[in-house]
PDB file of C-alpha atoms in Angstrom:
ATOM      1  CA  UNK S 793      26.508 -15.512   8.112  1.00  0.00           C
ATOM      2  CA  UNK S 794      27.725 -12.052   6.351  1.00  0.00           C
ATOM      3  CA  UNK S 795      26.843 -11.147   3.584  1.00  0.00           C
ATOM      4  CA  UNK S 796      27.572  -7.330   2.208  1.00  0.00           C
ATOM      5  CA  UNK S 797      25.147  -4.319   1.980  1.00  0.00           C
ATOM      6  CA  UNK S 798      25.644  -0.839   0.030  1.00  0.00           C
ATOM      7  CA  UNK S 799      23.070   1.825   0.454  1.00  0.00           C
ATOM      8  CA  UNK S 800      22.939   4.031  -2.653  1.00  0.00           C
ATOM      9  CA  UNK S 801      21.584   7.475  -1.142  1.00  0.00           C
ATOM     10  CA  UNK S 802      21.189  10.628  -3.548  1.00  0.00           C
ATOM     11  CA  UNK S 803      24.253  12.244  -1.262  1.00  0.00           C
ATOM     12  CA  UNK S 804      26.515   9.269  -0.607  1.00  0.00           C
ATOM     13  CA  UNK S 805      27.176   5.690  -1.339  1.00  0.00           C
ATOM     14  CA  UNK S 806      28.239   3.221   2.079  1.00  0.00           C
ATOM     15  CA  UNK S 807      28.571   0.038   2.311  1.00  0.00           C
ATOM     16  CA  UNK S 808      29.860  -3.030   5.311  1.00  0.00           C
ATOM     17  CA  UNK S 809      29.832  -6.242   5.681  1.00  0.00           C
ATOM     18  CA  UNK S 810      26.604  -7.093   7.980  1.00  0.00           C
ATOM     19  CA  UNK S 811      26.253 -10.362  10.327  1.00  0.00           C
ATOM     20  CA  UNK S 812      22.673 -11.798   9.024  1.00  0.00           C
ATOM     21  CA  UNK S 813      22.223 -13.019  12.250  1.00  0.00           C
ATOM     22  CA  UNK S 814      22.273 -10.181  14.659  1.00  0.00           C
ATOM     23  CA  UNK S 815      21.453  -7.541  11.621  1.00  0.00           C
ATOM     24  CA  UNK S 816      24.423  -4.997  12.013  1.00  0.00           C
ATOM     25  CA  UNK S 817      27.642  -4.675  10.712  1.00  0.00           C
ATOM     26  CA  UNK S 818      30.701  -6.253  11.295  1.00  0.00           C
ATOM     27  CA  UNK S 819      33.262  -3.517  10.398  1.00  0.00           C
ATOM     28  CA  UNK S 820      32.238   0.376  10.337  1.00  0.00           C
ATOM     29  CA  UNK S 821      30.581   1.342   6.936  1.00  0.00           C
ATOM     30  CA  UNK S 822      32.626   3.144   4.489  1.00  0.00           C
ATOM     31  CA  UNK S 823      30.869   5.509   2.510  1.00  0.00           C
ATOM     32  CA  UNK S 824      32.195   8.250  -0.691  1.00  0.00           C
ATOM     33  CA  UNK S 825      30.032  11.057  -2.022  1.00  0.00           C
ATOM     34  CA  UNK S 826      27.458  10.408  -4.591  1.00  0.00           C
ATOM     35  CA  UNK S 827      28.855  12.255  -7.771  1.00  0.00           C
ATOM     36  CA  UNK S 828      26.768  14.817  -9.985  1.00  0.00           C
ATOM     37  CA  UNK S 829      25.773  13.972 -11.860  1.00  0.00           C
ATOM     38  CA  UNK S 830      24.716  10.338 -10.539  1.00  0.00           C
ATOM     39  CA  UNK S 831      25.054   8.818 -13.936  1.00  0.00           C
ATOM     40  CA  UNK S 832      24.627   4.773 -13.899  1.00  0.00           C
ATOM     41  CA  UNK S 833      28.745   4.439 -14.989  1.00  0.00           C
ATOM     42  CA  UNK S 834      29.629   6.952 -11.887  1.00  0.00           C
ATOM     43  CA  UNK S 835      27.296   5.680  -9.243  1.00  0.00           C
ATOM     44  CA  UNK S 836      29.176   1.965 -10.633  1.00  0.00           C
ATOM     45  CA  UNK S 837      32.353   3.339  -9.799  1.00  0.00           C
ATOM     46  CA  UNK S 838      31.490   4.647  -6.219  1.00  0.00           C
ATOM     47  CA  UNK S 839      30.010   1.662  -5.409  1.00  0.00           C
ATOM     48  CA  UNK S 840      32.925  -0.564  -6.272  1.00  0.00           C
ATOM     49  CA  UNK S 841      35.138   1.559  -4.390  1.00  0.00           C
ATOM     50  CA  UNK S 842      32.857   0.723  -1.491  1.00  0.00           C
ATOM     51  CA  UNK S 843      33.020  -3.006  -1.878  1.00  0.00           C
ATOM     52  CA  UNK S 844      36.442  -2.759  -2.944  1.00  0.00           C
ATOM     53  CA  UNK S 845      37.666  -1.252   0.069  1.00  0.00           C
ATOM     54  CA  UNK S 846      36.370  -4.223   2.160  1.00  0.00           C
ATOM     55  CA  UNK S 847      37.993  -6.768  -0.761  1.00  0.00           C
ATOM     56  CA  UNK S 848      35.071  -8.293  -0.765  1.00  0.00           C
ATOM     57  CA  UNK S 849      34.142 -11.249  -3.174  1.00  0.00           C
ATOM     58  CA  UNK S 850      31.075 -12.642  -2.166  1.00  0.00           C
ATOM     59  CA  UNK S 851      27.127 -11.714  -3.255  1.00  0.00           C
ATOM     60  CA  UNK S 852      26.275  -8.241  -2.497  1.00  0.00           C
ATOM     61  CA  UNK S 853      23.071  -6.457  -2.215  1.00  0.00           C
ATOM     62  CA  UNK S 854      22.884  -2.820  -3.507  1.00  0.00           C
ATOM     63  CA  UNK S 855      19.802  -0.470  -2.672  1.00  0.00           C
ATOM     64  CA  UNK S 856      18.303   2.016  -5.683  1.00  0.00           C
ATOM     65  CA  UNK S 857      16.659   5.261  -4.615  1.00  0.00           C
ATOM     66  CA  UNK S 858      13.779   5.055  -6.859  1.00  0.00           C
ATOM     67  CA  UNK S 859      11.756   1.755  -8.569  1.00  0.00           C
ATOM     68  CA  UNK S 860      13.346  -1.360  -8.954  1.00  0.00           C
ATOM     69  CA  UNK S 861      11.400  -3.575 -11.253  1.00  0.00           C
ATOM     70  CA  UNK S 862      11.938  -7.257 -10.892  1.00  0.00           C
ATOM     71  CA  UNK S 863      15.105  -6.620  -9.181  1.00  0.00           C
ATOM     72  CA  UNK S 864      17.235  -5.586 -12.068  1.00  0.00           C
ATOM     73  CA  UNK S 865      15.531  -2.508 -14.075  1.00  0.00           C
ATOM     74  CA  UNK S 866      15.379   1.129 -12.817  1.00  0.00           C
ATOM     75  CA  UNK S 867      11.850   2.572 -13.266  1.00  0.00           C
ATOM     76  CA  UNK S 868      12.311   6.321 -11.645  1.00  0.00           C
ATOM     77  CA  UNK S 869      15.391   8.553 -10.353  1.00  0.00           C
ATOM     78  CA  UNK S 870      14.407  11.175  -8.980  1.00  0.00           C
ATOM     79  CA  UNK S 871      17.444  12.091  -7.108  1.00  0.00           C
ATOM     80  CA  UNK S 872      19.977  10.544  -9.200  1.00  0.00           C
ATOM     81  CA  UNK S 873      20.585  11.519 -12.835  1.00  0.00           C
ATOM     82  CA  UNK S 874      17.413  10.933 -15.235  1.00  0.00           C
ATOM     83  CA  UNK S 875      19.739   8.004 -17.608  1.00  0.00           C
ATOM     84  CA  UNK S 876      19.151   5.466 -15.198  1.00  0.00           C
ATOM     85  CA  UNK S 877      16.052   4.798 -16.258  1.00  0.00           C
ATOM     86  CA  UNK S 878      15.313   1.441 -17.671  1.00  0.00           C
ATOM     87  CA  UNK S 879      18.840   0.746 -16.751  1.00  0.00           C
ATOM     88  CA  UNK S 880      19.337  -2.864 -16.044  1.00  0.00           C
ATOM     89  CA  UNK S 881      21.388  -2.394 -12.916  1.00  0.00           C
ATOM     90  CA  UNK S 882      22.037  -5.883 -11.937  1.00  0.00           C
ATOM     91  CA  UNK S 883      23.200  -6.216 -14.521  1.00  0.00           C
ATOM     92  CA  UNK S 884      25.487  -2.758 -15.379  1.00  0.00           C
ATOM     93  CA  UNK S 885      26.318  -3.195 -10.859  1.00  0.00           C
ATOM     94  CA  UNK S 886      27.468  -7.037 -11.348  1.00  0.00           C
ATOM     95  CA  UNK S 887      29.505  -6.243 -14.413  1.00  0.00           C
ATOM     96  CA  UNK S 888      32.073  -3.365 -12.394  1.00  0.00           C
ATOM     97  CA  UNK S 889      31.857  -5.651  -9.329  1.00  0.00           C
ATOM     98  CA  UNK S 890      33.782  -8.154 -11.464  1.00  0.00           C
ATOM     99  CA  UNK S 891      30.754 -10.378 -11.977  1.00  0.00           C
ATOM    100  CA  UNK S 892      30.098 -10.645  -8.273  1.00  0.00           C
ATOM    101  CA  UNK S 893      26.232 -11.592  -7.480  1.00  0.00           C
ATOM    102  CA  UNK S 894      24.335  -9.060  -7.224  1.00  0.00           C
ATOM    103  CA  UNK S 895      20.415  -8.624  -5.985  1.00  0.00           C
ATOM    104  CA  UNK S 896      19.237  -4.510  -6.531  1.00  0.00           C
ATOM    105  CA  UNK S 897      16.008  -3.276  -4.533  1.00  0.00           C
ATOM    106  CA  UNK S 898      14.307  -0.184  -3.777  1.00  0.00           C
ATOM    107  CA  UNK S 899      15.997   1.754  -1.021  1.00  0.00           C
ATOM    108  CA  UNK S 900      13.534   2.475   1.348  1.00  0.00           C
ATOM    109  CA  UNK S 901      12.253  -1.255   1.026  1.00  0.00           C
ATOM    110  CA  UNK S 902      15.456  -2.503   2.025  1.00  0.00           C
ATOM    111  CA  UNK S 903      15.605  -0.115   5.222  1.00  0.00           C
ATOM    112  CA  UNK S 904      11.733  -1.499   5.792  1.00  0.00           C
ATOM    113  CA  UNK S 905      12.993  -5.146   5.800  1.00  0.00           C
ATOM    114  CA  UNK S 906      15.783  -4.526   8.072  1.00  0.00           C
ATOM    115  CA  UNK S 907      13.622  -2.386  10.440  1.00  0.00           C
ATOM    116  CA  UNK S 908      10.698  -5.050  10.364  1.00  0.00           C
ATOM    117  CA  UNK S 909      13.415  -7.954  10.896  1.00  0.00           C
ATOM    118  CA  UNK S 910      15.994  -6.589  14.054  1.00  0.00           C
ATOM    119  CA  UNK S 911      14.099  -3.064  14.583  1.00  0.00           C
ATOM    120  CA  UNK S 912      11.061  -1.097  15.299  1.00  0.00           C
ATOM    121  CA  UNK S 913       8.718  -2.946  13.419  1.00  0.00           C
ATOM    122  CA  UNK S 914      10.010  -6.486  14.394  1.00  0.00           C
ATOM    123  CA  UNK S 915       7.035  -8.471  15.779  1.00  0.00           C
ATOM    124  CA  UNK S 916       4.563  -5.667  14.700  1.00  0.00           C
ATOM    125  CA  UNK S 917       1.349  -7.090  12.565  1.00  0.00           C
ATOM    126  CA  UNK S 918      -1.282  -5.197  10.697  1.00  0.00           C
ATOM    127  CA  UNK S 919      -0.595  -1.867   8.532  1.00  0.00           C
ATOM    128  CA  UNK S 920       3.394  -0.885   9.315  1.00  0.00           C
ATOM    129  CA  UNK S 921       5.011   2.271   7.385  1.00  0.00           C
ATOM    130  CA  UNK S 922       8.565   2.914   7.603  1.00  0.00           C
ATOM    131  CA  UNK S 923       9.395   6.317   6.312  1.00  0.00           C
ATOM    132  CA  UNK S 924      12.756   7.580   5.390  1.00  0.00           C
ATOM    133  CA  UNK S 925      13.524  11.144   5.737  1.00  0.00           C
ATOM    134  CA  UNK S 926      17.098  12.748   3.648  1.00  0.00           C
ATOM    135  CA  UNK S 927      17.618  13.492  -0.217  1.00  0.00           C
ATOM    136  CA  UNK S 928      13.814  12.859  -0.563  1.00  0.00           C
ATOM    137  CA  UNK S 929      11.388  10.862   1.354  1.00  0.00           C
ATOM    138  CA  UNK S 930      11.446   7.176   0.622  1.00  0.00           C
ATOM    139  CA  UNK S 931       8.558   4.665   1.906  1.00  0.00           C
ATOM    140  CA  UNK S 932       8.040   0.859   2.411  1.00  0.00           C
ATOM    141  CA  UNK S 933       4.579  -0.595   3.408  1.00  0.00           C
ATOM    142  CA  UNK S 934       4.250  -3.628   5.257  1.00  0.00           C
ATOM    143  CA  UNK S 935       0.761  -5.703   5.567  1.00  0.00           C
ATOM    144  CA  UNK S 936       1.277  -7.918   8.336  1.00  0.00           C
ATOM    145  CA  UNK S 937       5.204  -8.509   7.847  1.00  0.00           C
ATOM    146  CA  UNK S 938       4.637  -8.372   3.934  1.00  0.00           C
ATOM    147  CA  UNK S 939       6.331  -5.458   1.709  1.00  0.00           C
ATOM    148  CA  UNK S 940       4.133  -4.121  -0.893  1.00  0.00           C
ATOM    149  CA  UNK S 941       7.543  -2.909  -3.065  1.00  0.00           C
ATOM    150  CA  UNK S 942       8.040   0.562  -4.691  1.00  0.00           C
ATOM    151  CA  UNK S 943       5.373   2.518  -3.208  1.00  0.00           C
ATOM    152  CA  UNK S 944       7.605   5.575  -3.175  1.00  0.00           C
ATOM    153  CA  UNK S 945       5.195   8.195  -1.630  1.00  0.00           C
ATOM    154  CA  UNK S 946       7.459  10.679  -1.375  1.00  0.00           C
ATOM    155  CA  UNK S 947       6.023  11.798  -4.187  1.00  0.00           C
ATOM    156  CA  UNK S 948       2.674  11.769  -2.576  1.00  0.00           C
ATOM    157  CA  UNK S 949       1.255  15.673  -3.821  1.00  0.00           C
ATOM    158  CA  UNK S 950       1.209  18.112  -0.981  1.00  0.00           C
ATOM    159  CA  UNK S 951       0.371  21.523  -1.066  1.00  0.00           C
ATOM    160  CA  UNK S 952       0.866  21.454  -5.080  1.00  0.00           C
ATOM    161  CA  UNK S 953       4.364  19.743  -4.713  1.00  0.00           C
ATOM    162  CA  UNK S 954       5.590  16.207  -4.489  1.00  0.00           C
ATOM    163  CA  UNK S 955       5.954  15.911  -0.360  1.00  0.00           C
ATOM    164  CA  UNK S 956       9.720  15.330  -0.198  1.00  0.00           C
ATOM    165  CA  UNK S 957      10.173  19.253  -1.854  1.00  0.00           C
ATOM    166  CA  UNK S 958       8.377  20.079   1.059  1.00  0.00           C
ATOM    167  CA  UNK S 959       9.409  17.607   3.760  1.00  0.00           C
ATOM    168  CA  UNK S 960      12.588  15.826   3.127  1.00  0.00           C
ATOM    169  CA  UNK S 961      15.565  16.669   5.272  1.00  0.00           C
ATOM    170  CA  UNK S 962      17.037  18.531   2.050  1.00  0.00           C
ATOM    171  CA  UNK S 963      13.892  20.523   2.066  1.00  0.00           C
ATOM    172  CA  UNK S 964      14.959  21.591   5.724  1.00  0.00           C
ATOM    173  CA  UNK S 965      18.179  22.029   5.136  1.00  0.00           C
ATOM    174  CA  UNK S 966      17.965  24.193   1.774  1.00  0.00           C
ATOM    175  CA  UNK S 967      15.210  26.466   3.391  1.00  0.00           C
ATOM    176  CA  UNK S 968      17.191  26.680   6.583  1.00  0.00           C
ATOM    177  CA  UNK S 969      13.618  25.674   8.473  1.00  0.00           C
ATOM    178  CA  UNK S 970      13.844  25.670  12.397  1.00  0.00           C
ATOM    179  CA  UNK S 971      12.860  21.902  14.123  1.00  0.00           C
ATOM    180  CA  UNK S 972       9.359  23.251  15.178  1.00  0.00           C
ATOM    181  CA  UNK S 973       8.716  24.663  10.964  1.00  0.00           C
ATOM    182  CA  UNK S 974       9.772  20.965   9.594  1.00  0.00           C
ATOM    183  CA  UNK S 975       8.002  19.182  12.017  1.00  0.00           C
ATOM    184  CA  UNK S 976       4.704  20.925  11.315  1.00  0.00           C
ATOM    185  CA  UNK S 977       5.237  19.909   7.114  1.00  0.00           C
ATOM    186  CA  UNK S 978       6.199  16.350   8.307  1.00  0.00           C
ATOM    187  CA  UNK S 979       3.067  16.356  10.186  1.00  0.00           C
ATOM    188  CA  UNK S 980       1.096  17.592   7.179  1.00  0.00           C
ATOM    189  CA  UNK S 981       2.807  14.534   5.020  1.00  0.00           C
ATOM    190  CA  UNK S 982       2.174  12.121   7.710  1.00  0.00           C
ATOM    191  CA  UNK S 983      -1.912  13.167   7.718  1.00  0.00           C
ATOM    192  CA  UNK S 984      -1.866  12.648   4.533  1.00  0.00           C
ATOM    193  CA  UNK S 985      -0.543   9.443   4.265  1.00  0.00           C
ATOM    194  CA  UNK S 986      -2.177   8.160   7.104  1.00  0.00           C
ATOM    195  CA  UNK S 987      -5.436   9.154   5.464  1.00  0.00           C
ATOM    196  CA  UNK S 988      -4.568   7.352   2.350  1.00  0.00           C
ATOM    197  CA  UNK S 989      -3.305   4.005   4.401  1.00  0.00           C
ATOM    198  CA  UNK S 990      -4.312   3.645   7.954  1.00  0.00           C
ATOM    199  CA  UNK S 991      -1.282   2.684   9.277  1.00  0.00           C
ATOM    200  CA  UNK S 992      -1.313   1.335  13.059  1.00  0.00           C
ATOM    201  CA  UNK S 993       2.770   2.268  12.794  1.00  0.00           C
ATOM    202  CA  UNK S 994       5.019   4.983  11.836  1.00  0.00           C
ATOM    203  CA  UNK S 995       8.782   4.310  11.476  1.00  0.00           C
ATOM    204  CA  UNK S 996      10.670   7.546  10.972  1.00  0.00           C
ATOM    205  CA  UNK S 997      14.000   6.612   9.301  1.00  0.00           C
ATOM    206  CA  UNK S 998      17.121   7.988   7.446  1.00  0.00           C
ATOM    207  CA  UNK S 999      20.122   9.825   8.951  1.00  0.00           C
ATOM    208  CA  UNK S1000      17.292  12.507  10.586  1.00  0.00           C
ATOM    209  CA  UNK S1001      16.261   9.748  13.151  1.00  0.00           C
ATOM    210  CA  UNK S1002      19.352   9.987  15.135  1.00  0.00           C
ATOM    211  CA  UNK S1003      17.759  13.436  16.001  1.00  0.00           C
ATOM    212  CA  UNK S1004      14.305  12.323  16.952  1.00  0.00           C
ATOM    213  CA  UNK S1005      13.947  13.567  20.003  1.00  0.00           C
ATOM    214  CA  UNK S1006      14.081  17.220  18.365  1.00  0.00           C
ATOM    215  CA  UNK S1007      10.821  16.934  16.191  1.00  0.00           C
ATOM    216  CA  UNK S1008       8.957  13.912  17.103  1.00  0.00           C
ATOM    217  CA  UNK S1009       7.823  15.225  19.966  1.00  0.00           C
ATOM    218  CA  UNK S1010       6.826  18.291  18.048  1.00  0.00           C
ATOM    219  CA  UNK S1011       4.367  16.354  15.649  1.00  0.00           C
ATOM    220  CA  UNK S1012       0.755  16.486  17.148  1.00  0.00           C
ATOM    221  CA  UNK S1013      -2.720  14.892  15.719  1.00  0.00           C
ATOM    222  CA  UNK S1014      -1.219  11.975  14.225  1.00  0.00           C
ATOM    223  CA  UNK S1015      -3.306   8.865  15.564  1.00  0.00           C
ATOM    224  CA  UNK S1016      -0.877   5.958  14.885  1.00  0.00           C
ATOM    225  CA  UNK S1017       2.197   5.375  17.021  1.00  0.00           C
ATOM    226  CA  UNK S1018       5.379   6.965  15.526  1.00  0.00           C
ATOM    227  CA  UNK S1019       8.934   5.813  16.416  1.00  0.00           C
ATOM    228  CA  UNK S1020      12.043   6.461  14.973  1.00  0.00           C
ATOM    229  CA  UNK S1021      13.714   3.665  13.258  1.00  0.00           C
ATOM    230  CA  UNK S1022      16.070   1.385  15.425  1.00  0.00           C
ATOM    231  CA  UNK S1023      18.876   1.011  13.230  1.00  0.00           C
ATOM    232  CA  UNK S1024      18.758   4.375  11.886  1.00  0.00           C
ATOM    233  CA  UNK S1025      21.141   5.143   8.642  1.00  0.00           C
ATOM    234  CA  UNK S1026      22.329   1.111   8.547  1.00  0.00           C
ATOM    235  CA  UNK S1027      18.846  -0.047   7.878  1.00  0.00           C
ATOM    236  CA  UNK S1028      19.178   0.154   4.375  1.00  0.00           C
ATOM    237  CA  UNK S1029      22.825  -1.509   4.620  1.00  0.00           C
ATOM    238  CA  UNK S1030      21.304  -4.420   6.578  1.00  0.00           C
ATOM    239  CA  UNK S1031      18.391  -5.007   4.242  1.00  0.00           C
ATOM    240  CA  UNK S1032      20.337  -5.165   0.916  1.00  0.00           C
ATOM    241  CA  UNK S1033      22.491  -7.897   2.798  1.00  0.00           C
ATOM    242  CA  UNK S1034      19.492  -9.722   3.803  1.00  0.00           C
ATOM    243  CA  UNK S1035      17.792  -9.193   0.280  1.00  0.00           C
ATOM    244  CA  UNK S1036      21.006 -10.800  -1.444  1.00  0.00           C
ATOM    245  CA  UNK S1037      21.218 -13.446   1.206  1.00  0.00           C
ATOM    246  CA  UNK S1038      17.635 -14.432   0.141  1.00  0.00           C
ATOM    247  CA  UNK S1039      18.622 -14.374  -3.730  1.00  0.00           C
ATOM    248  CA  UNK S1040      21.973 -16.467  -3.000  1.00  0.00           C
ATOM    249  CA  UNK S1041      20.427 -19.391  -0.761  1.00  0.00           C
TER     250      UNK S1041
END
């Protein structure tokens, strides 16, 4: 079964088709730059371009970076531009996709389902926590296979800021931080949270995974296992697809 998955990320919109039942995609992802500002009409139009580019016509899932209440209405955007709150995107999504189906969740949740289905985390019980490292620091907490939606603690406080100032991958970036400097304020945010949640698993995601091996091994004191995330930047493709594939059957 395919069914289509768009990741909207706070520096660039992809989407593919994705097989359900091997949980990766079927063509390579096509992906345009998030505009600024990220208003709801022109985050609409970059992600029809995505689906449109595919011609697809079938139900589509679409991740939000911030809080996605009851799958339709924007809570928080705190990487995109401040109007789409209490957007209904469903809604605003479905209506430039031509009225196609469409299911909206929480970014980082849909990477989490996808990681917990095909990846890291598949098989794993207990306290899980998949972590996603770029624009900001997105979260999704699992409780033996279970999402608890939205938790969004990236904007855990650290050090007087919200954590992903400090320890996203833009934070590197922008401050031009060596490997061995981020990894120390990653391992900060990671004591932190594990203090708050006990987790018996970290799952490091976002684009930054593909470059574990340069700072995992340079985060020390942290007693539950950490791993990178399996399906790296597609997890959040793969887990809108199987999000709308739950909505549709």
């Amino acid at each position: 079964m395919q069914i289509f998955g768009v990741d909207i990320g706070g520096s660039g919109i992809k989407g593919a088709p994705v097989d359900l039942d091997r949980g990766d995609l079927t063509e390579e992802r096509y992906k345009v730059l998030t505009p600024h500002p990220a208003t709801p009409d022109a985050v609409a139009d970059g992600v029809k371009e995505v689906v449109g580019h595919f011609g697809w016509t079938g139900p589509v899932g679409i991740t939000f970076p911030g809080v996605v209440a009851d799958g339709a209405t924007i809570r928080t955007a705190a990487n995109v531009d401040k109007a789409w709150v209490d957007t209904d995107a469903r809604a605003l999504l479905g209506d430039r996709l031509g009225g196609l189906p469409v299911t909206v969740l929480n970014d980082a949740d849909a990477a989490g389902v996808a990681e917990m289905q095909f990846g890291a985390g598949r098989d794993r019980r207990g306290t899980v926590l998949l972590l996603t490292f770029g624009t900001g620091i997105g979260s999704a907490l699992f409780v033996d296979g279970e999402l608890v939606p939205n938790t969004e603690l990236g904007h855990l406080e650290l050090g007087g800021h919200d954590a992903e100032k400090r320890a996203s991958t833009k934070a590197k970036e922008d401050s031009e931080l060596t490997w061995e400097h981020w990894a120390r304020r990653v391992t900060k945010y990671l004591a932190h949270v594990e203090m708050l949640f006990s987790p018996e698993l970290f799952i490091i995601g976002g684009g930054v995974s593909r470059k574990a091996d340069k700072f995992l091994p340079l985060i020390e004191g942290i007693r539950a296992e950490i791993v990178p995330a399996q399906l790296q930047n597609n997890a959040g493709i793969v887990g809108a697809a199987m999000r709308a594939a739950k909505t549709a059957s």
